[in-house]
C-alpha positions as MATLAB code, in Angstrom:
seq = 'TITITFTNKKDKDDIEECILTWSYQDAEIQLDRQEYKGNNMPVNITLRDWDADENPKSKDEIKVTVRTPGGGKGTSVTLTETSNGSGIFKGTFYINGTGNNKPSITLNAGEKFDVVFTDKYTTSGKVEDRFASASWKGISEATLTLDSQKYTGYEDPVVIKLKDDDLNKDSTAKDKVSIQVRTRSGKTVASYTLTETGPNNGEFILTLKISNEPYTSKTICLADTDVITVTYAEKKVSASATFTKE';
ca = [
     -63.016  -69.435   -3.633;
     -63.725  -73.032   -2.589;
     -66.311  -73.879    0.049;
     -66.449  -77.262    1.766;
     -69.675  -78.009    3.633;
     -70.386  -80.768    6.138;
     -74.050  -81.601    7.230;
     -74.677  -83.868   10.200;
     -77.009  -86.653    9.030;
     -78.618  -86.894   12.432;
     -79.188  -83.188   12.677;
     -79.664  -81.267    9.478;
     -79.358  -77.981   11.342;
     -75.751  -78.984   12.313;
     -73.806  -77.633    9.425;
     -70.048  -76.714    9.265;
     -68.303  -74.823    6.516;
     -64.746  -74.346    5.520;
     -63.874  -71.595    2.870;
     -60.597  -71.685    1.031;
     -59.375  -68.853   -1.123;
     -56.950  -69.492   -3.922;
     -54.866  -67.141   -6.072;
     -51.819  -67.035   -8.120;
     -48.466  -66.332   -6.320;
     -46.619  -63.184   -7.077;
     -42.981  -64.123   -8.028;
     -40.132  -62.957   -5.874;
     -36.669  -62.370   -7.283;
     -33.497  -61.909   -5.268;
     -29.660  -61.430   -6.022;
     -26.899  -62.656   -3.762;
     -25.608  -59.114   -3.311;
     -26.517  -55.430   -3.706;
     -22.944  -54.424   -4.885;
     -20.484  -56.265   -6.978;
     -16.702  -55.668   -7.780;
     -14.311  -57.030  -10.301;
     -14.473  -58.466  -13.797;
     -15.831  -62.032  -14.308;
     -17.897  -61.526  -11.081;
     -20.699  -63.989  -10.825;
     -24.186  -62.766  -10.000;
     -26.426  -65.489   -8.558;
     -30.183  -65.087   -9.020;
     -32.961  -66.899   -7.013;
     -36.608  -66.609   -8.062;
     -39.543  -68.089   -6.153;
     -42.690  -68.697   -8.109;
     -44.869  -71.844   -7.634;
     -46.913  -70.799  -10.763;
     -43.861  -71.232  -12.943;
     -43.622  -74.880  -11.879;
     -45.557  -76.072  -14.923;
     -44.432  -79.644  -14.709;
     -44.159  -81.027  -11.170;
     -42.386  -84.234  -12.395;
     -39.417  -82.345  -13.707;
     -37.132  -79.398  -13.273;
     -38.650  -76.492  -15.202;
     -36.710  -73.680  -16.717;
     -37.560  -69.945  -16.920;
     -35.854  -66.949  -18.419;
     -35.102  -63.585  -17.067;
     -33.504  -60.470  -18.721;
     -30.540  -58.593  -17.339;
     -30.262  -55.003  -18.520;
     -29.283  -51.540  -17.504;
     -32.029  -49.251  -16.206;
     -34.289  -47.721  -18.848;
     -34.231  -50.897  -20.951;
     -30.739  -50.504  -22.261;
     -28.242  -53.210  -23.224;
     -29.110  -56.584  -21.894;
     -28.946  -60.319  -22.053;
     -31.091  -63.397  -21.344;
     -30.389  -65.777  -18.475;
     -31.923  -69.167  -17.921;
     -32.856  -70.233  -14.402;
     -33.389  -73.880  -13.576;
     -35.709  -75.300  -10.868;
     -33.675  -76.555   -7.896;
     -35.748  -79.779   -7.729;
     -39.066  -81.192   -9.188;
     -41.900  -79.130   -7.969;
     -39.997  -76.769   -5.756;
     -41.022  -73.561   -7.449;
     -37.538  -72.072   -6.699;
     -35.302  -71.370   -9.665;
     -31.664  -70.426   -9.653;
     -29.155  -69.187  -12.320;
     -25.985  -67.179  -12.781;
     -24.557  -64.587  -15.116;
     -21.320  -62.689  -15.085;
     -20.302  -58.983  -15.105;
     -17.772  -58.324  -17.893;
     -17.321  -62.086  -18.241;
     -14.576  -63.589  -20.494;
     -13.921  -67.192  -21.721;
     -16.557  -69.579  -20.445;
     -18.082  -67.026  -18.025;
     -21.283  -66.665  -19.939;
     -23.867  -65.306  -20.140;
     -22.452  -61.926  -19.442;
     -23.395  -58.226  -19.334;
     -20.860  -55.493  -20.054;
     -20.827  -52.687  -17.424;
     -18.750  -49.581  -16.565;
     -17.749  -48.779  -13.037;
     -20.692  -47.320  -11.013;
     -23.249  -48.615  -13.521;
     -26.543  -50.191  -12.153;
     -28.356  -53.164  -13.528;
     -31.813  -54.807  -13.310;
     -32.745  -58.398  -13.466;
     -36.377  -58.609  -14.738;
     -38.834  -61.461  -14.730;
     -42.120  -61.094  -16.593;
     -44.749  -62.645  -14.220;
     -47.751  -63.810  -16.209;
     -49.739  -65.133  -13.229;
     -50.264  -62.605  -10.491;
     -52.659  -61.872   -7.664;
     -53.790  -58.827   -9.616;
     -54.612  -60.912  -12.677;
     -52.312  -58.734  -14.781;
     -48.943  -59.405  -16.389;
     -46.323  -57.659  -14.179;
     -42.526  -57.263  -14.285;
     -40.593  -58.258  -11.146;
     -37.281  -56.555  -10.491;
     -34.035  -57.014   -8.621;
     -31.371  -54.434   -8.889;
     -27.746  -53.993   -7.969;
     -24.655  -52.005   -8.970;
     -21.081  -52.801  -10.247;
     -18.368  -50.733   -8.473;
     -15.555  -51.483  -10.805;
     -12.209  -53.031  -10.238;
     -10.656  -52.945   -6.695;
      -7.089  -52.281   -5.856;
      -5.213  -55.292   -4.508;
      -2.626  -55.204   -1.694;
      -0.116  -58.012   -0.969;
       1.952  -58.082    2.194;
       4.280  -60.215    4.149;
       4.208  -60.161    7.980;
       7.904  -59.174    8.087;
      10.562  -57.651    5.867;
      13.275  -59.731    7.372;
      13.191  -63.404    8.448;
      15.865  -65.190   10.551;
      16.253  -68.892   11.031;
      14.754  -71.957    9.549;
      11.317  -73.058   10.885;
      10.263  -69.397   10.940;
       6.774  -68.851    9.667;
       6.073  -66.599    6.705;
       2.499  -65.172    6.670;
       1.225  -63.945    3.239;
      -1.833  -61.764    3.016;
      -3.730  -60.574   -0.056;
      -6.581  -58.115    0.087;
      -8.644  -57.983   -3.107;
     -12.474  -57.586   -3.096;
     -12.659  -58.658   -6.764;
     -11.667  -62.173   -5.689;
     -14.617  -62.500   -3.359;
     -16.614  -64.478   -5.931;
     -18.851  -66.543   -3.571;
     -20.504  -64.489   -0.715;
     -21.349  -67.733    1.174;
     -17.934  -69.562    1.031;
     -14.220  -69.042    1.450;
     -12.802  -68.480   -1.895;
      -9.216  -69.363   -2.937;
      -6.555  -67.545   -4.989;
      -3.188  -68.544   -6.402;
      -0.080  -66.460   -5.944;
       3.553  -67.065   -7.024;
       6.593  -67.324   -4.642;
      10.115  -67.036   -5.975;
      13.485  -66.948   -4.129;
      16.679  -65.328   -5.346;
      18.500  -68.638   -4.885;
      16.011  -70.411   -7.140;
      15.336  -73.027   -4.381;
      11.621  -72.123   -4.560;
       9.797  -71.136   -7.718;
       6.139  -72.184   -7.184;
       2.487  -71.322   -6.970;
       0.687  -71.334   -3.596;
      -2.988  -71.183   -2.664;
      -4.343  -68.577   -0.314;
      -7.746  -69.031    1.420;
     -10.208  -66.378    2.245;
     -10.224  -65.708    5.986;
     -13.960  -65.641    6.060;
     -16.984  -65.707    3.650;
     -17.511  -62.489    1.752;
     -14.476  -60.463    3.109;
     -11.966  -60.541    0.179;
      -9.021  -61.095    2.536;
      -6.673  -64.115    1.745;
      -4.019  -65.662    3.892;
      -1.397  -68.430    3.853;
       1.233  -69.427    6.332;
       4.400  -71.226    5.115;
       7.253  -72.598    7.177;
      10.816  -71.807    6.114;
      12.921  -74.889    5.411;
      16.194  -75.949    3.812;
      14.343  -79.038    2.382;
      12.618  -79.111   -0.942;
       9.490  -76.910   -0.811;
       5.974  -78.278   -0.436;
       2.551  -76.737   -0.389;
       3.215  -75.760    3.350;
       6.934  -74.915    3.192;
       9.294  -72.618    1.371;
      12.863  -73.727    0.639;
      15.555  -71.003    1.179;
      19.404  -70.783    0.932;
      21.191  -69.636    4.124;
      20.987  -66.073    2.792;
      18.118  -65.397    0.376;
      15.372  -63.066   -0.758;
      11.697  -64.080   -0.875;
       9.490  -62.355   -3.499;
       5.657  -63.007   -3.568;
       3.649  -61.825   -6.579;
       0.022  -61.714   -7.557;
       0.352  -61.423  -11.281;
      -3.212  -60.551  -12.144;
      -3.070  -57.173  -10.325;
       0.723  -56.821  -10.740;
       1.461  -56.429   -6.994;
       4.267  -58.004   -5.080;
       6.043  -58.043   -1.677;
       9.577  -59.028   -0.776;
      11.620  -59.838    2.341;
      15.165  -61.012    3.165;
      16.205  -64.156    4.923;
      19.339  -65.204    6.882;
      20.008  -68.475    8.561;
      20.862  -66.880   11.882;
];
């Protein structure tokens, strides 16, 4: 407790006091979701703790532990302060991560996990663990569709839709995914990019215009009579449709 006192020099009985109370801040830890789906799924951690800002002139780092409940298998994750003196720390780990998607924790479908931060400076004066918990629901089934099974005439639009919750990697942005388009004539053999229709919904869409000119990122080239096949190789799903010039 800090007390600031002011005494009027002209009237010693005129006294004002201001009392300030100081204590440590209890850390708060949050995850970007409560449920996750799909392998290589990022888990974004945010921790707020001004007491962990030990050097206001640089970005500090702290560590948290990711583990299954009961203190089971786990891994260490480093969080980095967002800016000098902010007291806000962010970091990412992956569920069943492969390649460069590290650090990673291995989970089975339906399994829960905890992110744990050991808070040394608390309002109670005791060392306390702060928790944030979530679960991994496993791998979702993907569905790939075209808006028609038969297209007629050039300039006709082809609408491709892919639904896959596992591809919803960023809950705050529209993710993108690559699919393959092949025609029986061989006039189009290419990869195209679908964009999520909204943040955090796992639904992806692309509209292509049918043309007899060489294909582009917005068109598909077909023969006068042809078959379109769209494939999402990662989940081994596909959709097909026929085309006639008239």
